[in-house]
Coordinates of C-alpha atoms in Angstrom, one line a residue:
M1 CA 70.1 47.8 -15.6
I2 CA 67.7 46.2 -12.7
S3 CA 65.2 45.6 -15.6
F4 CA 67.5 43.9 -17.6
L5 CA 69.0 41.5 -14.8
K6 CA 65.1 41.0 -13.7
K7 CA 64.3 40.2 -17.7
H8 CA 67.5 37.6 -17.7
Y9 CA 67.8 36.3 -14.2
L10 CA 67.2 32.6 -14.9
I11 CA 70.3 32.8 -17.2
F12 CA 72.6 34.5 -14.3
V13 CA 71.4 31.5 -12.0
F14 CA 71.9 28.9 -14.2
A15 CA 76.1 30.4 -15.5
F16 CA 76.4 30.5 -11.7
L17 CA 75.6 27.0 -11.2
L18 CA 77.6 25.9 -14.3
S19 CA 80.5 27.9 -12.6
V20 CA 80.0 25.3 -9.5
F21 CA 79.9 22.4 -11.3
T22 CA 83.1 22.8 -13.2
F23 CA 84.5 24.5 -9.6
A24 CA 83.8 22.8 -7.1
P25 CA 84.4 19.2 -7.7
Q26 CA 88.0 20.0 -7.9
L27 CA 88.0 21.7 -4.5
W28 CA 86.3 18.7 -3.3
A29 CA 88.6 16.5 -4.5
I30 CA 92.0 18.2 -3.1
N31 CA 89.7 18.2 0.6
S32 CA 88.8 14.2 0.1
I33 CA 92.7 13.3 0.2
G34 CA 93.0 15.7 3.8
D35 CA 96.8 16.1 5.0
N36 CA 98.2 13.9 1.7
F37 CA 97.7 16.8 -0.3
S38 CA 101.0 18.6 -0.7
G39 CA 100.5 21.0 -3.4
I40 CA 100.1 18.2 -6.5
Y41 CA 96.7 19.2 -8.0
P42 CA 94.3 16.6 -9.7
V43 CA 94.0 17.2 -13.4
K44 CA 91.7 15.1 -15.9
S45 CA 94.2 14.8 -19.0
G46 CA 97.5 15.0 -20.5
D47 CA 96.4 18.2 -22.1
E48 CA 95.7 19.8 -18.8
L49 CA 99.3 19.5 -17.7
Y50 CA 100.6 20.8 -20.9
Y51 CA 98.7 23.9 -21.1
A52 CA 99.7 24.3 -17.4
A53 CA 103.5 24.2 -18.2
R54 CA 102.6 26.6 -21.0
A55 CA 101.4 29.2 -18.4
H56 CA 104.5 28.7 -16.2
E57 CA 106.5 29.5 -19.1
V58 CA 104.8 32.7 -19.5
L59 CA 105.5 33.2 -15.4
D60 CA 109.1 32.3 -16.1
G61 CA 109.3 35.2 -18.8
H62 CA 108.6 33.5 -21.9
E63 CA 105.7 35.0 -23.2
Y64 CA 106.0 33.3 -26.5
I65 CA 106.2 29.9 -25.8
S66 CA 108.4 28.9 -28.2
N67 CA 108.8 25.4 -25.9
P68 CA 108.0 25.4 -22.6
Y69 CA 110.1 22.2 -21.7
L70 CA 113.5 22.2 -24.0
Y71 CA 115.8 24.6 -22.8
E72 CA 117.6 25.3 -26.5
Y73 CA 114.2 26.0 -28.0
K74 CA 113.7 28.9 -25.9
D75 CA 114.1 31.7 -28.2
G76 CA 112.0 30.4 -31.5
E77 CA 108.5 31.4 -32.8
P78 CA 105.8 29.7 -31.3
V79 CA 104.2 26.4 -33.0
Q80 CA 100.9 27.8 -31.8
F81 CA 98.6 30.5 -30.4
W82 CA 100.5 32.2 -27.0
L83 CA 98.0 35.1 -26.3
S84 CA 95.5 33.2 -24.4
D85 CA 98.1 31.6 -21.9
Y86 CA 99.6 35.4 -21.8
I87 CA 96.4 37.2 -21.0
L88 CA 94.9 34.6 -18.7
T89 CA 98.0 34.4 -16.3
K90 CA 100.3 37.3 -16.4
P91 CA 97.7 39.4 -14.8
L92 CA 97.1 37.2 -12.2
S93 CA 100.4 36.3 -11.7
L94 CA 100.9 39.8 -9.9
F95 CA 98.9 38.6 -6.8
A96 CA 101.4 35.8 -6.7
L97 CA 99.0 33.1 -7.6
D98 CA 100.6 30.0 -8.7
V99 CA 99.4 28.4 -12.2
Y100 CA 96.9 26.0 -10.7
Q101 CA 95.3 28.7 -8.6
I102 CA 95.4 30.9 -11.4
Y103 CA 93.3 28.1 -13.6
F104 CA 91.1 27.5 -10.6
L105 CA 89.9 30.8 -10.5
H106 CA 89.4 30.5 -14.0
D107 CA 87.2 28.0 -13.9
F108 CA 84.8 29.5 -11.8
I109 CA 84.5 32.9 -13.7
L110 CA 84.9 31.5 -17.7
P111 CA 82.4 28.9 -17.4
F112 CA 80.1 31.9 -16.2
I113 CA 81.0 34.0 -19.4
L114 CA 81.0 31.5 -21.5
A115 CA 76.9 30.5 -20.7
L116 CA 75.9 34.2 -20.8
L117 CA 77.6 34.5 -24.1
V118 CA 76.0 31.4 -25.6
Y119 CA 72.9 33.0 -24.3
F120 CA 73.0 36.0 -25.2
V121 CA 73.9 35.0 -28.7
F122 CA 70.7 32.7 -28.9
F123 CA 68.7 35.5 -27.4
R124 CA 69.9 38.1 -29.9
L125 CA 69.2 35.5 -32.6
T126 CA 65.5 34.7 -31.6
G127 CA 64.2 36.9 -28.7
N128 CA 63.5 33.8 -27.1
K129 CA 65.0 33.5 -23.7
L130 CA 63.5 30.1 -22.9
L131 CA 64.8 28.7 -26.2
S132 CA 68.2 30.5 -25.4
L133 CA 68.2 29.0 -21.9
A134 CA 68.1 25.5 -23.5
S135 CA 70.5 26.3 -25.7
V136 CA 72.8 26.8 -22.8
L137 CA 71.4 23.6 -21.2
F138 CA 72.8 21.6 -24.0
I139 CA 75.9 23.0 -25.4
N140 CA 77.5 24.3 -22.2
A141 CA 76.2 21.1 -20.0
A142 CA 74.6 18.2 -21.8
L143 CA 77.5 18.4 -24.5
F144 CA 80.4 20.6 -23.2
L145 CA 80.5 20.8 -19.5
N146 CA 84.3 19.0 -19.7
L147 CA 85.4 20.7 -22.6
F148 CA 84.2 24.3 -21.4
S149 CA 86.7 23.2 -17.8
R150 CA 89.8 23.8 -19.9
A151 CA 91.8 26.8 -20.0
P152 CA 92.5 28.3 -22.0
S153 CA 91.1 26.0 -25.1
P154 CA 88.3 26.3 -25.6
Q155 CA 87.0 27.5 -21.7
F156 CA 88.9 31.3 -22.9
N157 CA 89.5 31.1 -26.7
F158 CA 85.6 30.3 -27.4
I159 CA 84.7 33.0 -25.7
F160 CA 85.9 35.6 -28.7
F161 CA 84.1 33.3 -31.4
L162 CA 80.9 34.0 -29.3
L163 CA 81.6 37.5 -29.3
L164 CA 82.4 38.0 -33.1
T165 CA 79.4 35.7 -33.9
W166 CA 77.0 38.1 -31.5
L167 CA 78.7 41.3 -33.5
F168 CA 77.6 39.5 -37.0
I169 CA 74.3 39.0 -36.2
S170 CA 74.0 42.4 -35.0
L171 CA 75.6 44.1 -37.8
N172 CA 73.3 42.1 -40.4
R173 CA 70.3 43.4 -38.7
H174 CA 71.5 46.9 -38.5
K175 CA 74.4 47.5 -40.2
K176 CA 75.6 50.0 -37.3
K177 CA 79.1 51.3 -37.9
K178 CA 80.2 50.0 -34.1
Y179 CA 79.5 46.5 -35.1
F180 CA 81.8 46.8 -37.7
I181 CA 84.4 48.6 -36.1
W182 CA 84.3 45.9 -33.4
A183 CA 84.0 42.6 -35.3
S184 CA 86.9 43.8 -37.2
I185 CA 88.7 44.1 -34.2
I186 CA 87.5 40.8 -32.8
F187 CA 87.9 38.9 -36.0
G188 CA 91.6 40.0 -36.3
F189 CA 92.2 39.1 -32.2
L190 CA 91.4 35.9 -33.4
F191 CA 94.2 35.2 -35.6
H192 CA 96.2 35.4 -32.8
I193 CA 94.1 33.3 -30.2
Y194 CA 92.9 30.0 -32.1
T195 CA 93.9 29.2 -35.5
Y196 CA 90.8 26.5 -36.1
Y197 CA 88.7 29.6 -35.0
W198 CA 89.8 32.2 -37.5
T199 CA 89.9 29.6 -40.3
F200 CA 86.4 28.7 -40.1
Y201 CA 85.2 32.3 -39.2
L202 CA 87.1 32.7 -42.8
V203 CA 85.4 30.2 -44.7
W204 CA 81.7 31.3 -43.2
V205 CA 82.5 35.2 -44.0
F206 CA 83.4 34.0 -47.5
I207 CA 80.3 31.8 -48.2
F208 CA 78.2 34.5 -46.6
L209 CA 79.2 37.1 -48.9
L210 CA 79.1 35.0 -51.4
L211 CA 75.5 33.6 -51.3
S212 CA 74.5 36.9 -50.2
K213 CA 75.8 38.7 -53.4
L214 CA 74.4 35.5 -55.7
Y215 CA 71.4 36.2 -54.0
N216 CA 71.2 40.1 -54.1
K217 CA 73.1 41.7 -57.1
K218 CA 72.4 44.7 -54.9
F219 CA 74.0 43.8 -51.8
D220 CA 76.4 46.2 -50.4
L221 CA 79.6 44.3 -50.0
S222 CA 82.1 47.0 -48.9
P223 CA 81.5 47.3 -45.1
Y224 CA 82.1 43.6 -44.8
I225 CA 85.3 44.0 -46.8
Y226 CA 86.7 46.6 -44.5
M227 CA 86.0 44.6 -41.9
T228 CA 87.7 41.8 -43.3
L229 CA 90.5 44.0 -44.4
G230 CA 90.4 45.5 -40.9
A231 CA 91.1 41.8 -39.3
L232 CA 93.5 40.7 -41.5
I233 CA 95.6 44.1 -40.7
I234 CA 95.5 43.2 -37.1
S235 CA 96.9 39.7 -38.2
I236 CA 99.8 40.9 -39.6
P237 CA 102.2 39.5 -36.6
Y238 CA 100.5 36.5 -36.6
F239 CA 101.6 35.9 -40.3
V240 CA 105.0 37.1 -39.6
S241 CA 105.5 34.3 -37.1
L242 CA 104.0 31.6 -39.4
F243 CA 106.4 33.0 -42.1
K244 CA 109.2 32.6 -39.8
N245 CA 108.4 29.1 -39.0
M246 CA 108.0 27.9 -42.8
Q247 CA 111.6 29.0 -42.8
L248 CA 112.9 26.1 -40.5
S249 CA 114.2 23.2 -42.1
Y250 CA 112.3 21.0 -39.9
Y251 CA 108.7 23.2 -40.4
D252 CA 106.9 19.8 -42.2
E253 CA 108.6 17.5 -40.2
S254 CA 107.6 19.1 -36.9
I255 CA 103.7 19.6 -38.8
Y256 CA 103.4 16.0 -39.6
R257 CA 104.4 14.8 -35.7
L258 CA 101.4 17.0 -34.8
G259 CA 98.7 15.3 -37.0
M260 CA 99.4 16.4 -40.5
I261 CA 98.3 13.4 -43.2
D262 CA 98.1 13.8 -46.8
T263 CA 94.9 12.8 -47.9
H264 CA 91.7 13.9 -50.2
F265 CA 89.2 12.0 -48.7
P266 CA 86.0 13.5 -46.8
S267 CA 86.4 13.5 -43.1
G268 CA 84.1 14.8 -40.2
L269 CA 81.6 12.4 -41.2
K270 CA 79.5 13.2 -38.1
I271 CA 79.8 17.2 -38.8
V272 CA 78.5 16.3 -42.2
L273 CA 75.6 14.0 -41.3
L274 CA 74.4 16.6 -38.7
A275 CA 74.8 19.8 -41.3
F276 CA 73.2 18.1 -43.9
F277 CA 70.0 17.7 -41.5
V278 CA 69.9 21.2 -40.9
L279 CA 69.8 22.0 -44.5
L280 CA 67.7 19.8 -45.0
F281 CA 65.5 22.0 -42.2
F282 CA 66.3 24.7 -43.6
L283 CA 64.8 23.9 -47.5
W284 CA 61.6 22.7 -45.9
A285 CA 61.3 25.8 -43.5
Y286 CA 61.6 27.6 -46.5
R287 CA 59.0 25.9 -48.6
K288 CA 56.9 26.4 -45.6
K289 CA 57.5 30.2 -45.9
L290 CA 58.8 30.1 -42.2
F291 CA 61.4 32.6 -42.7
T292 CA 62.5 34.9 -45.4
I293 CA 65.9 35.1 -47.2
N294 CA 67.5 37.8 -45.2
P295 CA 71.7 38.4 -44.2
T296 CA 70.8 36.6 -41.0
S297 CA 69.4 33.7 -42.6
I298 CA 71.9 33.6 -45.2
F299 CA 74.4 34.0 -42.3
L300 CA 73.3 31.0 -40.6
F301 CA 73.1 28.6 -43.6
S302 CA 76.4 29.7 -44.8
G303 CA 77.9 28.5 -41.3
V304 CA 76.4 25.1 -41.8
L305 CA 78.2 24.8 -44.9
A306 CA 81.3 26.1 -43.3
A307 CA 81.3 23.3 -41.0
V308 CA 81.3 21.1 -43.5
V309 CA 83.6 23.0 -46.1
S310 CA 86.3 23.6 -42.9
V311 CA 86.7 19.8 -41.7
N312 CA 86.8 19.0 -45.5
Q313 CA 89.0 21.7 -47.2
H314 CA 92.0 18.9 -47.8
I315 CA 90.1 17.5 -50.4
I316 CA 91.3 20.0 -52.6
T317 CA 94.3 20.9 -50.8
G318 CA 95.4 17.4 -49.9
K319 CA 96.4 18.6 -46.4
N320 CA 94.4 17.5 -43.0
L321 CA 95.6 18.7 -39.8
E322 CA 93.1 17.3 -37.3
F323 CA 90.0 19.0 -38.9
S324 CA 87.4 16.5 -37.6
S325 CA 88.1 17.4 -33.9
H326 CA 89.5 20.7 -33.9
Y327 CA 86.4 22.2 -35.3
L328 CA 84.0 19.7 -33.5
L329 CA 83.0 22.7 -31.6
P330 CA 82.6 25.9 -33.6
S331 CA 80.6 23.1 -36.2
I332 CA 78.4 21.9 -33.5
F333 CA 77.9 25.6 -32.1
V334 CA 76.7 26.8 -35.7
I335 CA 74.6 24.0 -36.0
C336 CA 72.8 24.1 -32.8
L337 CA 72.6 27.8 -33.9
A338 CA 71.0 27.6 -37.2
F339 CA 68.7 24.5 -36.0
F340 CA 67.6 26.5 -32.8
Y341 CA 66.6 29.7 -35.0
L342 CA 64.5 27.5 -37.5
L343 CA 62.7 25.7 -34.5
N344 CA 62.2 29.6 -33.3
K345 CA 60.0 29.8 -36.4
T346 CA 57.7 26.4 -36.3
S347 CA 54.3 26.3 -34.7
F348 CA 56.2 24.1 -32.3
A349 CA 57.6 27.2 -30.3
R350 CA 54.2 28.5 -29.4
K351 CA 52.8 25.4 -27.8
K352 CA 52.7 24.9 -23.9
L353 CA 54.3 21.8 -23.8
F354 CA 57.1 22.5 -26.3
Y355 CA 59.5 24.0 -23.0
P356 CA 59.0 21.3 -20.4
L357 CA 59.4 18.4 -23.1
M358 CA 62.3 20.4 -24.9
F359 CA 64.4 20.8 -21.4
A360 CA 63.3 17.4 -20.1
L361 CA 64.8 16.0 -23.6
I362 CA 68.2 18.0 -23.1
V363 CA 68.4 16.8 -19.2
L364 CA 67.8 13.0 -20.0
F365 CA 70.1 13.5 -23.2
G366 CA 73.1 15.6 -20.8
Y367 CA 72.5 13.7 -17.2
Q368 CA 74.6 11.1 -17.2
S369 CA 77.6 12.9 -19.3
V370 CA 77.3 15.5 -16.7
I371 CA 77.3 13.5 -13.5
A372 CA 80.2 11.6 -15.0
E373 CA 82.0 14.6 -15.4
I374 CA 81.1 15.8 -12.0
K375 CA 82.4 12.7 -10.4
S376 CA 85.5 12.6 -12.5
S377 CA 86.4 15.9 -11.0
A378 CA 85.7 15.3 -7.2
T379 CA 87.7 12.1 -7.7
F380 CA 91.6 11.8 -7.1
K381 CA 93.1 9.2 -8.8
Q382 CA 95.4 6.6 -7.3
N383 CA 98.4 7.7 -9.4
Q384 CA 97.6 11.2 -8.7
I385 CA 97.6 11.0 -5.2
A386 CA 101.2 9.1 -5.5
W387 CA 102.2 12.1 -7.2
Q388 CA 102.0 13.9 -3.5
K389 CA 105.2 13.0 -2.9
Y390 CA 106.8 15.5 -5.5
G391 CA 105.3 18.3 -3.7
E392 CA 108.3 19.0 -1.6
V393 CA 110.9 17.7 -3.8
F394 CA 109.4 20.4 -6.8
R395 CA 109.2 23.5 -4.1
W396 CA 113.1 22.8 -3.3
L397 CA 113.9 22.7 -7.0
D398 CA 112.2 25.9 -7.5
K399 CA 113.8 27.4 -4.7
N400 CA 117.4 26.4 -4.6
T401 CA 117.6 26.2 -8.5
S402 CA 118.5 28.9 -11.4
K403 CA 115.5 29.8 -13.8
D404 CA 115.7 27.6 -17.1
S405 CA 117.8 25.1 -15.7
V406 CA 117.3 21.5 -17.0
V407 CA 116.3 18.6 -15.3
F408 CA 116.9 15.3 -16.0
A409 CA 113.7 12.5 -14.7
N410 CA 111.5 10.2 -15.6
E411 CA 108.3 10.8 -17.5
E412 CA 105.8 11.3 -15.2
V413 CA 107.8 13.5 -13.4
T414 CA 109.0 15.6 -16.6
M415 CA 105.3 16.1 -17.3
L416 CA 104.8 17.5 -14.0
L417 CA 107.6 19.4 -13.0
P418 CA 107.5 22.1 -16.0
T419 CA 104.1 23.3 -14.1
Y420 CA 105.3 23.4 -10.7
T421 CA 108.9 25.0 -11.1
H422 CA 110.9 27.4 -13.3
N423 CA 113.2 24.3 -14.7
N424 CA 112.8 22.7 -18.4
V425 CA 113.5 19.1 -18.5
F426 CA 115.7 16.8 -21.0
Y427 CA 112.2 15.4 -22.8
N428 CA 109.0 14.6 -22.4
R429 CA 106.2 13.6 -24.9
H430 CA 105.0 17.2 -25.2
A431 CA 108.2 18.5 -26.0
N432 CA 107.7 17.0 -29.9
I433 CA 104.4 19.3 -30.1
H434 CA 106.7 22.3 -30.5
F435 CA 109.4 23.0 -33.7
I436 CA 112.2 20.6 -33.5
P437 CA 114.2 18.5 -35.9
D438 CA 113.1 14.6 -36.0
E439 CA 116.4 13.6 -35.6
E440 CA 116.4 15.2 -32.1
V441 CA 113.1 14.0 -31.0
Y442 CA 114.6 10.6 -31.4
D443 CA 117.8 11.1 -30.0
R444 CA 116.3 12.8 -27.0
F445 CA 113.6 9.9 -26.6
L446 CA 116.3 7.2 -26.4
I447 CA 118.5 8.8 -24.2
H448 CA 115.7 9.2 -22.2
N449 CA 114.6 5.8 -22.0
Y450 CA 118.4 4.6 -21.6
W451 CA 117.8 2.2 -18.6
Q452 CA 114.5 0.8 -20.7
D453 CA 114.4 -2.4 -22.6
I454 CA 113.8 -0.9 -26.1
D455 CA 111.8 -3.3 -28.5
E456 CA 109.0 -2.9 -30.9
D457 CA 105.9 -3.2 -28.8
F458 CA 107.8 -0.3 -26.4
L459 CA 108.1 1.7 -29.3
Y460 CA 104.2 1.5 -30.5
Q461 CA 103.3 1.8 -26.8
E462 CA 105.5 4.9 -26.9
Q463 CA 104.7 6.3 -30.4
T464 CA 103.6 9.9 -29.6
S465 CA 107.0 10.2 -28.0
I466 CA 108.7 9.8 -31.2
W467 CA 106.4 9.7 -34.2
G468 CA 103.4 12.2 -32.0
V469 CA 100.2 11.6 -33.6
H470 CA 100.9 11.1 -37.4
Y471 CA 100.7 8.0 -37.5
I472 CA 97.7 7.4 -35.2
D473 CA 96.0 9.5 -37.3
T474 CA 96.5 8.4 -40.4
F475 CA 95.2 5.1 -39.1
G476 CA 92.6 6.6 -37.7
H477 CA 91.3 8.3 -41.0
W478 CA 91.7 5.3 -42.8
K479 CA 89.0 3.6 -40.4
S480 CA 86.8 6.2 -41.2
K481 CA 87.3 5.9 -44.8
N482 CA 86.7 2.3 -45.0
S483 CA 83.7 2.8 -42.8
I484 CA 82.3 5.2 -45.4
L485 CA 83.5 2.6 -48.3
S486 CA 82.2 -0.6 -46.6
K487 CA 78.7 0.7 -46.9
L488 CA 79.3 1.1 -50.6
G489 CA 80.6 -2.3 -51.4
M490 CA 84.7 -0.8 -51.4
S491 CA 87.7 -0.8 -49.2
S492 CA 91.1 0.3 -49.3
E493 CA 93.9 -1.0 -47.9
A494 CA 95.1 -0.6 -44.6
P495 CA 98.3 1.3 -43.9
P496 CA 100.6 -0.2 -41.4
M497 CA 100.1 1.1 -37.5
I498 CA 103.7 2.3 -38.0
P499 CA 105.7 1.8 -41.0
A500 CA 108.2 -1.5 -40.2
E501 CA 111.4 0.6 -42.0
K502 CA 110.6 3.6 -39.1
V503 CA 110.4 1.1 -36.0
E504 CA 113.4 -0.5 -37.5
D505 CA 115.6 3.0 -38.0
I506 CA 114.6 3.8 -34.4
L507 CA 116.3 0.2 -33.0
K508 CA 119.1 0.8 -34.6
L509 CA 119.8 4.4 -33.2
S510 CA 118.9 2.6 -29.9
D511 CA 121.5 0.1 -30.1
E512 CA 123.7 3.7 -30.9
V513 CA 122.9 5.1 -28.0
K514 CA 122.9 1.9 -25.5
A515 CA 126.5 1.6 -27.1
K516 CA 127.5 4.9 -25.1
S517 CA 127.9 5.9 -21.8
F518 CA 124.7 8.0 -20.2
E519 CA 127.1 10.6 -19.5
D520 CA 128.3 10.8 -22.9
N521 CA 124.9 11.0 -24.5
I522 CA 123.9 13.7 -22.8
S523 CA 127.3 15.2 -23.0
K524 CA 125.8 17.0 -26.1
Y525 CA 123.1 18.7 -24.3
Q526 CA 122.4 21.1 -21.5
V527 CA 121.7 19.2 -18.4
D528 CA 122.0 20.5 -14.7
Y529 CA 120.4 18.3 -12.3
L530 CA 119.1 14.7 -12.2
L531 CA 116.1 13.6 -10.1
W532 CA 115.9 10.3 -9.8
D533 CA 112.7 8.0 -8.1
K534 CA 114.6 5.4 -6.7
S535 CA 111.4 3.2 -5.8
A536 CA 110.0 3.8 -9.7
D537 CA 113.3 3.7 -11.6
S538 CA 115.6 1.1 -9.4
T539 CA 117.6 0.1 -12.8
W540 CA 119.3 3.8 -13.2
S541 CA 123.0 4.0 -13.1
F542 CA 124.7 7.0 -13.1
S543 CA 127.5 9.6 -11.4
G544 CA 126.7 12.9 -10.1
D545 CA 127.0 14.7 -7.0
L546 CA 124.0 14.4 -4.5
V547 CA 122.4 17.6 -3.6
Y548 CA 119.0 16.8 -1.9
R549 CA 117.5 13.7 -0.7
N550 CA 113.4 13.2 0.2
G551 CA 112.7 9.4 1.0
D552 CA 113.4 7.8 -2.0
I553 CA 113.7 10.4 -4.4
Y554 CA 117.4 11.8 -5.0
I555 CA 118.6 14.9 -7.0
Y556 CA 121.8 14.9 -8.3
K557 CA 124.1 18.1 -9.9
F558 CA 126.0 17.5 -13.0

């Protein structure tokens, strides 16, 4: 063990520094506002609030996370992975830590683990310590320091992708039974961790086995098939849950809000171009006889092809669910893995100046993004400083209201409240990420904005709260498509940002909602309390029994 640590001590030092860069700036931000901090933590994106709400849902006893916001949808099936949130949250809840304390702890531990795993995957492949260190500097710092600060995805989920890659590299070289068994377990576990990782790996394994058999008719497929079958057996609960979800009458409309678009046009141009250059590198290196065709080289070649296929499977299926963005991390990782493998085979890797130059280039490439990320994490934004007024209010709600009671509040409060209390909310823009009928989404949105002037501009501004990201993704896909076609001297007709008839439908519904009193509108839903921030929502008018006041913040019981 001591000799192992001596051999690889640099990666442990570097992994520790990455953890510090992820963890320490957030503490600095909290300390920077001194006594103004009342327990409302800084966040870098809405995604962090969403994952924090999911974590609190686990603490509240709803482990499947059917919907962390809406009371009426607590007992359904999860719309996506839930096991990651459970593993990260439940054990540490035994130490009476809150969601943000738990995630702060993970911000120290998980980047350390990720750095070690990336290093040892590359080292297992190349046997080159400096090249493996460079891979961590490039992937974990220069490219994905921000992304690897977000739990559970990908900060926790990607660990299993890396473990499976290490196992595949090992079993392709040694064919030991233990590697196949562990690969089967981790592969099966991946189905319950993150959809885009298991689908990527399924494509990768299929291409690998196909190319291996085409190259060598005597290649033994049986251990790989048994491994995959074992993984599929472990995945059965996932597919049972998926089947139940698909029986919902509002399954399709929920998936479209998540970003499903109908298209056969290729996407993921950046990934495809990077993959193309690495495939050319493969062909050049093979012609130069820098490597031999064996299970390892076929596996890496297959991984690069899998990146292209994964982001473009909709060419056949016609269904695209944000593949370019969600497959970005595994695609870039596999492309880097193949590139560094080939680089290690060249004569450049044996020259003295190669590694100093390589490290210098990576530092120059990633310096600005790393500094920007550290500064961002170390800064408490002004609106988040203003959130501190809700700290005492949330503590009162958590102490004086029953679990799963529903609070009506403005959008800003309803994004925060489920991450700090055991309460649900009437609606917010993340609630429609889960399974819920479009008709109810529209109704809740309009009631939630009852005192707001609803016009076309407002609907465009708040479209994710109504239609999710479907129209945003549709328009974005068209822009990408038109960019490619324009280079070929062609073009395609732009889709509307939002179809006019959809906007008109919501405006008509708004008139119907406003024709009734606020109390009549909410009577068909579970609403127990109303939190009114008078300074932010001075136009609100309603009836209820005042049960709490803190400055300009009032809580009424219905």
